[in-house]
PDB file of C-alpha atoms in Angstrom:
ATOM      1  CA  UNK A   1      78.247 244.586 181.740  1.00  0.00           C
ATOM      2  CA  UNK A   2      76.670 241.279 182.768  1.00  0.00           C
ATOM      3  CA  UNK A   3      72.985 240.445 182.831  1.00  0.00           C
ATOM      4  CA  UNK A   4      72.025 237.721 185.280  1.00  0.00           C
ATOM      5  CA  UNK A   5      68.619 236.069 185.766  1.00  0.00           C
ATOM      6  CA  UNK A   6      68.346 233.639 188.667  1.00  0.00           C
ATOM      7  CA  UNK A   7      65.349 231.340 188.924  1.00  0.00           C
ATOM      8  CA  UNK A   8      64.421 228.746 191.516  1.00  0.00           C
ATOM      9  CA  UNK A   9      61.292 227.619 193.345  1.00  0.00           C
ATOM     10  CA  UNK A  10      60.180 229.639 196.371  1.00  0.00           C
ATOM     11  CA  UNK A  11      59.029 226.511 198.191  1.00  0.00           C
ATOM     12  CA  UNK A  12      59.794 222.785 198.126  1.00  0.00           C
ATOM     13  CA  UNK A  13      59.046 219.748 200.285  1.00  0.00           C
ATOM     14  CA  UNK A  14      61.460 217.941 202.503  1.00  0.00           C
ATOM     15  CA  UNK A  15      63.180 215.142 200.568  1.00  0.00           C
ATOM     16  CA  UNK A  16      62.440 216.591 197.142  1.00  0.00           C
ATOM     17  CA  UNK A  17      64.786 217.962 194.495  1.00  0.00           C
ATOM     18  CA  UNK A  18      64.834 221.383 192.841  1.00  0.00           C
ATOM     19  CA  UNK A  19      66.582 223.056 189.944  1.00  0.00           C
ATOM     20  CA  UNK A  20      68.468 226.338 190.273  1.00  0.00           C
ATOM     21  CA  UNK A  21      68.843 228.107 186.967  1.00  0.00           C
ATOM     22  CA  UNK A  22      71.258 231.012 186.439  1.00  0.00           C
ATOM     23  CA  UNK A  23      71.008 232.547 182.963  1.00  0.00           C
ATOM     24  CA  UNK A  24      73.687 235.128 182.233  1.00  0.00           C
ATOM     25  CA  UNK A  25      74.907 237.125 179.287  1.00  0.00           C
ATOM     26  CA  UNK A  26      78.118 239.152 179.015  1.00  0.00           C
ATOM     27  CA  UNK A  27      77.396 242.352 177.125  1.00  0.00           C
ATOM     28  CA  UNK A  28      81.035 243.506 176.749  1.00  0.00           C
ATOM     29  CA  UNK A  29      83.838 241.757 174.982  1.00  0.00           C
ATOM     30  CA  UNK A  30      85.123 240.100 178.133  1.00  0.00           C
ATOM     31  CA  UNK A  31      85.136 236.367 178.727  1.00  0.00           C
ATOM     32  CA  UNK A  32      83.572 234.478 181.562  1.00  0.00           C
ATOM     33  CA  UNK A  33      85.836 233.969 184.534  1.00  0.00           C
ATOM     34  CA  UNK A  34      83.558 232.132 187.005  1.00  0.00           C
ATOM     35  CA  UNK A  35      80.053 231.226 188.079  1.00  0.00           C
ATOM     36  CA  UNK A  36      79.731 230.817 191.812  1.00  0.00           C
ATOM     37  CA  UNK A  37      76.731 229.561 193.817  1.00  0.00           C
ATOM     38  CA  UNK A  38      76.087 230.498 197.438  1.00  0.00           C
ATOM     39  CA  UNK A  39      73.688 229.672 200.230  1.00  0.00           C
ATOM     40  CA  UNK A  40      73.431 232.289 202.965  1.00  0.00           C
ATOM     41  CA  UNK A  41      76.625 233.856 201.627  1.00  0.00           C
ATOM     42  CA  UNK A  42      78.583 230.548 201.879  1.00  0.00           C
ATOM     43  CA  UNK A  43      79.856 229.238 198.556  1.00  0.00           C
ATOM     44  CA  UNK A  44      78.831 225.677 197.761  1.00  0.00           C
ATOM     45  CA  UNK A  45      79.606 225.319 194.064  1.00  0.00           C
ATOM     46  CA  UNK A  46      82.045 226.963 191.642  1.00  0.00           C
ATOM     47  CA  UNK A  47      82.566 226.804 187.895  1.00  0.00           C
ATOM     48  CA  UNK A  48      85.798 228.265 186.388  1.00  0.00           C
ATOM     49  CA  UNK A  49      86.034 227.259 182.730  1.00  0.00           C
ATOM     50  CA  UNK A  50      89.759 228.037 182.312  1.00  0.00           C
ATOM     51  CA  UNK A  51      90.852 226.302 185.525  1.00  0.00           C
ATOM     52  CA  UNK A  52      92.389 222.874 185.640  1.00  0.00           C
ATOM     53  CA  UNK A  53      89.562 221.922 188.000  1.00  0.00           C
ATOM     54  CA  UNK A  54      86.629 223.427 186.221  1.00  0.00           C
ATOM     55  CA  UNK A  55      84.034 222.609 188.903  1.00  0.00           C
ATOM     56  CA  UNK A  56      84.341 222.472 192.685  1.00  0.00           C
ATOM     57  CA  UNK A  57      81.774 221.549 195.318  1.00  0.00           C
ATOM     58  CA  UNK A  58      82.001 222.784 198.911  1.00  0.00           C
ATOM     59  CA  UNK A  59      80.060 220.944 201.614  1.00  0.00           C
ATOM     60  CA  UNK A  60      77.336 222.951 203.293  1.00  0.00           C
ATOM     61  CA  UNK A  61      74.559 221.770 205.687  1.00  0.00           C
ATOM     62  CA  UNK A  62      71.351 221.090 203.794  1.00  0.00           C
ATOM     63  CA  UNK A  63      72.960 221.460 200.363  1.00  0.00           C
ATOM     64  CA  UNK A  64      73.475 218.308 198.240  1.00  0.00           C
ATOM     65  CA  UNK A  65      74.447 219.112 194.677  1.00  0.00           C
ATOM     66  CA  UNK A  66      73.559 216.637 191.974  1.00  0.00           C
ATOM     67  CA  UNK A  67      76.438 217.251 189.550  1.00  0.00           C
ATOM     68  CA  UNK A  68      75.595 216.711 185.899  1.00  0.00           C
ATOM     69  CA  UNK A  69      77.294 218.155 182.848  1.00  0.00           C
ATOM     70  CA  UNK A  70      75.443 221.162 181.458  1.00  0.00           C
ATOM     71  CA  UNK A  71      76.534 223.974 179.241  1.00  0.00           C
ATOM     72  CA  UNK A  72      78.615 226.484 181.202  1.00  0.00           C
ATOM     73  CA  UNK A  73      76.968 225.365 184.416  1.00  0.00           C
ATOM     74  CA  UNK A  74      73.938 227.522 183.947  1.00  0.00           C
ATOM     75  CA  UNK A  75      71.875 225.292 186.205  1.00  0.00           C
ATOM     76  CA  UNK A  76      72.318 223.083 189.247  1.00  0.00           C
ATOM     77  CA  UNK A  77      70.097 220.491 190.851  1.00  0.00           C
ATOM     78  CA  UNK A  78      69.805 220.170 194.614  1.00  0.00           C
ATOM     79  CA  UNK A  79      68.501 216.835 195.898  1.00  0.00           C
ATOM     80  CA  UNK A  80      67.342 215.391 199.224  1.00  0.00           C
ATOM     81  CA  UNK A  81      66.238 218.777 200.564  1.00  0.00           C
ATOM     82  CA  UNK A  82      66.165 219.136 204.339  1.00  0.00           C
ATOM     83  CA  UNK A  83      64.819 221.826 206.618  1.00  0.00           C
ATOM     84  CA  UNK A  84      68.355 223.232 206.718  1.00  0.00           C
ATOM     85  CA  UNK A  85      68.131 223.785 202.975  1.00  0.00           C
ATOM     86  CA  UNK A  86      65.928 226.821 203.570  1.00  0.00           C
ATOM     87  CA  UNK A  87      67.691 230.131 203.086  1.00  0.00           C
ATOM     88  CA  UNK A  88      68.949 232.653 200.557  1.00  0.00           C
ATOM     89  CA  UNK A  89      70.678 231.408 197.416  1.00  0.00           C
ATOM     90  CA  UNK A  90      72.870 233.481 195.142  1.00  0.00           C
ATOM     91  CA  UNK A  91      74.300 233.089 191.655  1.00  0.00           C
ATOM     92  CA  UNK A  92      77.348 235.261 191.048  1.00  0.00           C
ATOM     93  CA  UNK A  93      78.912 235.723 187.585  1.00  0.00           C
ATOM     94  CA  UNK A  94      82.343 237.310 187.037  1.00  0.00           C
ATOM     95  CA  UNK A  95      84.307 238.194 183.938  1.00  0.00           C
ATOM     96  CA  UNK A  96      88.008 238.255 183.122  1.00  0.00           C
ATOM     97  CA  UNK A  97      90.124 241.237 182.238  1.00  0.00           C
ATOM     98  CA  UNK A  98      89.842 243.962 181.335  1.00  0.00           C
ATOM     99  CA  UNK A  99      86.498 244.634 183.066  1.00  0.00           C
ATOM    100  CA  UNK A 100      86.673 242.198 185.981  1.00  0.00           C
ATOM    101  CA  UNK A 101      82.947 242.768 186.456  1.00  0.00           C
ATOM    102  CA  UNK A 102      80.825 240.813 188.928  1.00  0.00           C
ATOM    103  CA  UNK A 103      77.042 240.642 188.996  1.00  0.00           C
ATOM    104  CA  UNK A 104      74.751 238.471 191.064  1.00  0.00           C
ATOM    105  CA  UNK A 105      71.109 237.782 191.842  1.00  0.00           C
ATOM    106  CA  UNK A 106      69.546 236.164 194.905  1.00  0.00           C
ATOM    107  CA  UNK A 107      66.437 234.120 195.622  1.00  0.00           C
ATOM    108  CA  UNK A 108      64.913 232.645 198.752  1.00  0.00           C
ATOM    109  CA  UNK A 109      63.878 229.070 199.367  1.00  0.00           C
ATOM    110  CA  UNK A 110      61.586 227.754 202.084  1.00  0.00           C
ATOM    111  CA  UNK A 111      61.651 224.003 202.624  1.00  0.00           C
ATOM    112  CA  UNK A 112      58.321 222.750 203.921  1.00  0.00           C
ATOM    113  CA  UNK A 113      57.512 219.713 206.012  1.00  0.00           C
ATOM    114  CA  UNK A 114      53.761 219.599 205.331  1.00  0.00           C
ATOM    115  CA  UNK A 115      51.178 218.384 207.868  1.00  0.00           C
ATOM    116  CA  UNK A 116      49.959 214.823 207.595  1.00  0.00           C
ATOM    117  CA  UNK A 117      46.377 216.061 207.260  1.00  0.00           C
ATOM    118  CA  UNK A 118      44.252 219.190 207.504  1.00  0.00           C
ATOM    119  CA  UNK A 119      43.258 220.915 210.758  1.00  0.00           C
ATOM    120  CA  UNK A 120      40.646 219.580 213.129  1.00  0.00           C
ATOM    121  CA  UNK A 121      37.799 221.460 214.804  1.00  0.00           C
ATOM    122  CA  UNK A 122      36.715 220.261 218.217  1.00  0.00           C
ATOM    123  CA  UNK A 123      34.403 221.424 220.984  1.00  0.00           C
ATOM    124  CA  UNK A 124      31.426 222.486 218.844  1.00  0.00           C
ATOM    125  CA  UNK A 125      27.852 221.427 219.671  1.00  0.00           C
ATOM    126  CA  UNK A 126      25.344 220.423 217.036  1.00  0.00           C
ATOM    127  CA  UNK A 127      22.997 223.324 217.857  1.00  0.00           C
ATOM    128  CA  UNK A 128      23.147 226.745 219.454  1.00  0.00           C
ATOM    129  CA  UNK A 129      20.441 229.155 220.531  1.00  0.00           C
ATOM    130  CA  UNK A 130      20.748 232.909 219.993  1.00  0.00           C
ATOM    131  CA  UNK A 131      22.692 234.372 222.942  1.00  0.00           C
ATOM    132  CA  UNK A 132      24.442 231.116 223.705  1.00  0.00           C
ATOM    133  CA  UNK A 133      28.250 231.057 223.980  1.00  0.00           C
ATOM    134  CA  UNK A 134      29.995 229.289 221.148  1.00  0.00           C
ATOM    135  CA  UNK A 135      33.449 227.867 221.973  1.00  0.00           C
ATOM    136  CA  UNK A 136      35.624 225.680 219.810  1.00  0.00           C
ATOM    137  CA  UNK A 137      39.254 224.859 219.065  1.00  0.00           C
ATOM    138  CA  UNK A 138      41.159 224.372 215.855  1.00  0.00           C
ATOM    139  CA  UNK A 139      44.289 222.245 215.971  1.00  0.00           C
ATOM    140  CA  UNK A 140      46.762 222.102 213.084  1.00  0.00           C
ATOM    141  CA  UNK A 141      48.887 219.053 212.626  1.00  0.00           C
ATOM    142  CA  UNK A 142      52.620 219.580 213.099  1.00  0.00           C
ATOM    143  CA  UNK A 143      54.453 221.215 210.187  1.00  0.00           C
ATOM    144  CA  UNK A 144      57.371 223.404 209.269  1.00  0.00           C
ATOM    145  CA  UNK A 145      56.815 226.271 209.121  1.00  0.00           C
ATOM    146  CA  UNK A 146      54.180 226.285 211.836  1.00  0.00           C
ATOM    147  CA  UNK A 147      50.706 226.702 210.428  1.00  0.00           C
ATOM    148  CA  UNK A 148      49.044 230.110 210.625  1.00  0.00           C
ATOM    149  CA  UNK A 149      45.445 229.606 211.767  1.00  0.00           C
ATOM    150  CA  UNK A 150      42.339 231.694 211.215  1.00  0.00           C
ATOM    151  CA  UNK A 151      38.548 231.308 211.582  1.00  0.00           C
ATOM    152  CA  UNK A 152      35.626 232.287 209.357  1.00  0.00           C
ATOM    153  CA  UNK A 153      31.891 232.197 210.031  1.00  0.00           C
ATOM    154  CA  UNK A 154      29.686 232.044 206.968  1.00  0.00           C
ATOM    155  CA  UNK A 155      32.686 233.165 204.917  1.00  0.00           C
ATOM    156  CA  UNK A 156      33.373 236.240 207.064  1.00  0.00           C
ATOM    157  CA  UNK A 157      36.693 236.486 208.987  1.00  0.00           C
ATOM    158  CA  UNK A 158      36.414 236.205 212.762  1.00  0.00           C
ATOM    159  CA  UNK A 159      37.889 239.227 214.588  1.00  0.00           C
ATOM    160  CA  UNK A 160      40.887 238.755 216.828  1.00  0.00           C
ATOM    161  CA  UNK A 161      38.821 239.563 219.907  1.00  0.00           C
ATOM    162  CA  UNK A 162      36.784 236.421 219.300  1.00  0.00           C
ATOM    163  CA  UNK A 163      39.821 234.144 218.989  1.00  0.00           C
ATOM    164  CA  UNK A 164      41.835 232.625 221.781  1.00  0.00           C
ATOM    165  CA  UNK A 165      45.637 232.452 221.395  1.00  0.00           C
ATOM    166  CA  UNK A 166      46.988 229.374 223.182  1.00  0.00           C
ATOM    167  CA  UNK A 167      50.554 229.132 224.521  1.00  0.00           C
ATOM    168  CA  UNK A 168      53.063 227.845 221.899  1.00  0.00           C
ATOM    169  CA  UNK A 169      53.280 224.050 221.684  1.00  0.00           C
ATOM    170  CA  UNK A 170      56.705 222.400 221.739  1.00  0.00           C
ATOM    171  CA  UNK A 171      58.121 220.936 218.490  1.00  0.00           C
ATOM    172  CA  UNK A 172      57.830 217.220 217.805  1.00  0.00           C
ATOM    173  CA  UNK A 173      60.897 214.999 217.602  1.00  0.00           C
ATOM    174  CA  UNK A 174      60.821 215.483 213.813  1.00  0.00           C
ATOM    175  CA  UNK A 175      61.103 219.235 214.254  1.00  0.00           C
ATOM    176  CA  UNK A 176      57.553 219.797 213.071  1.00  0.00           C
ATOM    177  CA  UNK A 177      55.542 222.252 215.125  1.00  0.00           C
ATOM    178  CA  UNK A 178      51.810 221.940 216.029  1.00  0.00           C
ATOM    179  CA  UNK A 179      49.560 224.909 216.552  1.00  0.00           C
ATOM    180  CA  UNK A 180      46.058 225.676 217.850  1.00  0.00           C
ATOM    181  CA  UNK A 181      43.630 228.565 217.912  1.00  0.00           C
ATOM    182  CA  UNK A 182      40.457 228.923 219.952  1.00  0.00           C
ATOM    183  CA  UNK A 183      37.097 230.439 219.044  1.00  0.00           C
ATOM    184  CA  UNK A 184      34.854 232.203 221.573  1.00  0.00           C
ATOM    185  CA  UNK A 185      31.795 234.290 220.722  1.00  0.00           C
ATOM    186  CA  UNK A 186      28.082 234.742 221.417  1.00  0.00           C
ATOM    187  CA  UNK A 187      25.647 233.395 218.860  1.00  0.00           C
ATOM    188  CA  UNK A 188      23.760 236.241 217.187  1.00  0.00           C
ATOM    189  CA  UNK A 189      20.724 236.256 214.896  1.00  0.00           C
ATOM    190  CA  UNK A 190      22.884 237.228 211.902  1.00  0.00           C
ATOM    191  CA  UNK A 191      24.881 234.027 212.307  1.00  0.00           C
ATOM    192  CA  UNK A 192      21.731 232.012 211.465  1.00  0.00           C
ATOM    193  CA  UNK A 193      20.645 234.042 208.459  1.00  0.00           C
ATOM    194  CA  UNK A 194      21.259 231.100 206.109  1.00  0.00           C
ATOM    195  CA  UNK A 195      18.187 228.970 206.915  1.00  0.00           C
ATOM    196  CA  UNK A 196      19.208 228.655 210.536  1.00  0.00           C
ATOM    197  CA  UNK A 197      22.576 227.128 209.646  1.00  0.00           C
ATOM    198  CA  UNK A 198      26.036 228.407 210.522  1.00  0.00           C
ATOM    199  CA  UNK A 199      29.112 227.414 208.544  1.00  0.00           C
ATOM    200  CA  UNK A 200      32.252 227.552 210.667  1.00  0.00           C
ATOM    201  CA  UNK A 201      35.659 227.060 209.012  1.00  0.00           C
ATOM    202  CA  UNK A 202      39.240 226.921 210.205  1.00  0.00           C
ATOM    203  CA  UNK A 203      42.080 227.570 207.761  1.00  0.00           C
ATOM    204  CA  UNK A 204      45.680 226.432 208.310  1.00  0.00           C
ATOM    205  CA  UNK A 205      48.246 228.148 206.079  1.00  0.00           C
ATOM    206  CA  UNK A 206      51.629 226.458 205.677  1.00  0.00           C
ATOM    207  CA  UNK A 207      53.706 228.483 203.296  1.00  0.00           C
ATOM    208  CA  UNK A 208      51.543 229.113 200.261  1.00  0.00           C
ATOM    209  CA  UNK A 209      49.389 226.021 200.920  1.00  0.00           C
ATOM    210  CA  UNK A 210      46.034 226.283 202.596  1.00  0.00           C
ATOM    211  CA  UNK A 211      44.308 223.462 204.446  1.00  0.00           C
ATOM    212  CA  UNK A 212      40.849 223.759 205.918  1.00  0.00           C
ATOM    213  CA  UNK A 213      38.265 222.143 208.151  1.00  0.00           C
ATOM    214  CA  UNK A 214      34.526 222.892 208.157  1.00  0.00           C
ATOM    215  CA  UNK A 215      31.686 222.282 210.640  1.00  0.00           C
ATOM    216  CA  UNK A 216      28.033 223.237 210.326  1.00  0.00           C
ATOM    217  CA  UNK A 217      25.796 223.896 213.276  1.00  0.00           C
ATOM    218  CA  UNK A 218      22.082 224.603 213.447  1.00  0.00           C
ATOM    219  CA  UNK A 219      19.954 227.104 215.296  1.00  0.00           C
ATOM    220  CA  UNK A 220      18.295 225.636 218.402  1.00  0.00           C
ATOM    221  CA  UNK A 221      14.558 226.283 218.478  1.00  0.00           C
ATOM    222  CA  UNK A 222      13.012 226.069 221.998  1.00  0.00           C
ATOM    223  CA  UNK A 223       9.458 224.760 221.434  1.00  0.00           C
ATOM    224  CA  UNK A 224       8.613 223.767 225.051  1.00  0.00           C
ATOM    225  CA  UNK A 225       9.414 226.963 226.968  1.00  0.00           C
ATOM    226  CA  UNK A 226       8.651 227.083 230.690  1.00  0.00           C
ATOM    227  CA  UNK A 227       5.466 228.950 231.619  1.00  0.00           C
ATOM    228  CA  UNK A 228       5.651 231.812 234.066  1.00  0.00           C
ATOM    229  CA  UNK A 229       3.916 231.538 237.466  1.00  0.00           C
ATOM    230  CA  UNK A 230       0.967 233.706 236.305  1.00  0.00           C
ATOM    231  CA  UNK A 231       0.608 231.672 233.155  1.00  0.00           C
ATOM    232  CA  UNK A 232       0.615 228.441 235.189  1.00  0.00           C
ATOM    233  CA  UNK A 233      -2.013 229.861 237.618  1.00  0.00           C
ATOM    234  CA  UNK A 234      -4.237 231.000 234.752  1.00  0.00           C
ATOM    235  CA  UNK A 235      -3.870 227.646 233.051  1.00  0.00           C
ATOM    236  CA  UNK A 236      -4.804 225.838 236.289  1.00  0.00           C
ATOM    237  CA  UNK A 237      -7.861 228.037 236.832  1.00  0.00           C
ATOM    238  CA  UNK A 238      -8.971 227.382 233.262  1.00  0.00           C
ATOM    239  CA  UNK A 239      -8.624 223.635 233.765  1.00  0.00           C
ATOM    240  CA  UNK A 240     -10.540 223.719 237.020  1.00  0.00           C
ATOM    241  CA  UNK A 241     -13.343 225.765 235.445  1.00  0.00           C
ATOM    242  CA  UNK A 242     -13.637 223.338 232.602  1.00  0.00           C
ATOM    243  CA  UNK A 243     -13.831 220.394 234.941  1.00  0.00           C
ATOM    244  CA  UNK A 244     -16.501 222.170 237.048  1.00  0.00           C
ATOM    245  CA  UNK A 245     -18.637 222.941 233.998  1.00  0.00           C
ATOM    246  CA  UNK A 246     -18.345 219.393 232.748  1.00  0.00           C
ATOM    247  CA  UNK A 247     -19.297 218.020 236.191  1.00  0.00           C
ATOM    248  CA  UNK A 248     -22.279 220.371 236.514  1.00  0.00           C
ATOM    249  CA  UNK A 249     -23.512 219.391 233.047  1.00  0.00           C
ATOM    250  CA  UNK A 250     -23.286 215.688 233.978  1.00  0.00           C
ATOM    251  CA  UNK A 251     -25.304 216.231 237.190  1.00  0.00           C
ATOM    252  CA  UNK A 252     -28.053 218.134 235.399  1.00  0.00           C
ATOM    253  CA  UNK A 253     -28.273 215.432 232.776  1.00  0.00           C
ATOM    254  CA  UNK A 254     -28.584 212.799 235.482  1.00  0.00           C
ATOM    255  CA  UNK A 255     -31.350 214.755 237.288  1.00  0.00           C
ATOM    256  CA  UNK A 256     -33.333 215.119 234.094  1.00  0.00           C
ATOM    257  CA  UNK A 257     -33.097 211.392 233.398  1.00  0.00           C
ATOM    258  CA  UNK A 258     -34.401 210.451 236.852  1.00  0.00           C
ATOM    259  CA  UNK A 259     -37.390 212.770 236.855  1.00  0.00           C
TER     260      UNK A 259
END
């Protein structure tokens, strides 16, 4: 029997280097025959200790092996990672006679081209009144993989019915893909429960990384509301009555002074 433990990062950036480590132990009395490394089931490196050519490298797109001497080739280093480096990797260990056993383990790698910056929120006003429509847009900078976008209001997720899915945007010349997600809802009293302030956030998830943008808007208070027609008529009558009383008082005072 052979015990194999294969370790490698789940994610890495474009242009970086990673280490693939394959720890193995042969439980029976057999000797090691070979250690083979694969990407997407295509062999790219081989170690056969009893061969005249102990190590061999096979060219594969996105796979650049940094060959350094290490004990029984239990680890490899891949350098200059590209988007094509994403995929499934496998370490396969085989023994010689009499068992001729083969055991392998696999692991997946996602190569990320991160966005240059976090997402941007556009289209929001500074203030909103209760009942007013709130519309905004969140745009994620191009990345690979494409960013997954989501909204929150005061820390609570926004339901899908209040989001607007835009048509997919074409990739950039670099291969990076932009993305955007709209927000559309009606301002409710509960949104302004925090001292009349609403905290709106957009999150962009690229692999395991999370980028965010935040905007805060205030509740609009209407202090100078329009008066109804009856209110305006009553106000006018009150003003006229006050003027009449003031005028009558002035006339009486003048009469008293002249008598």
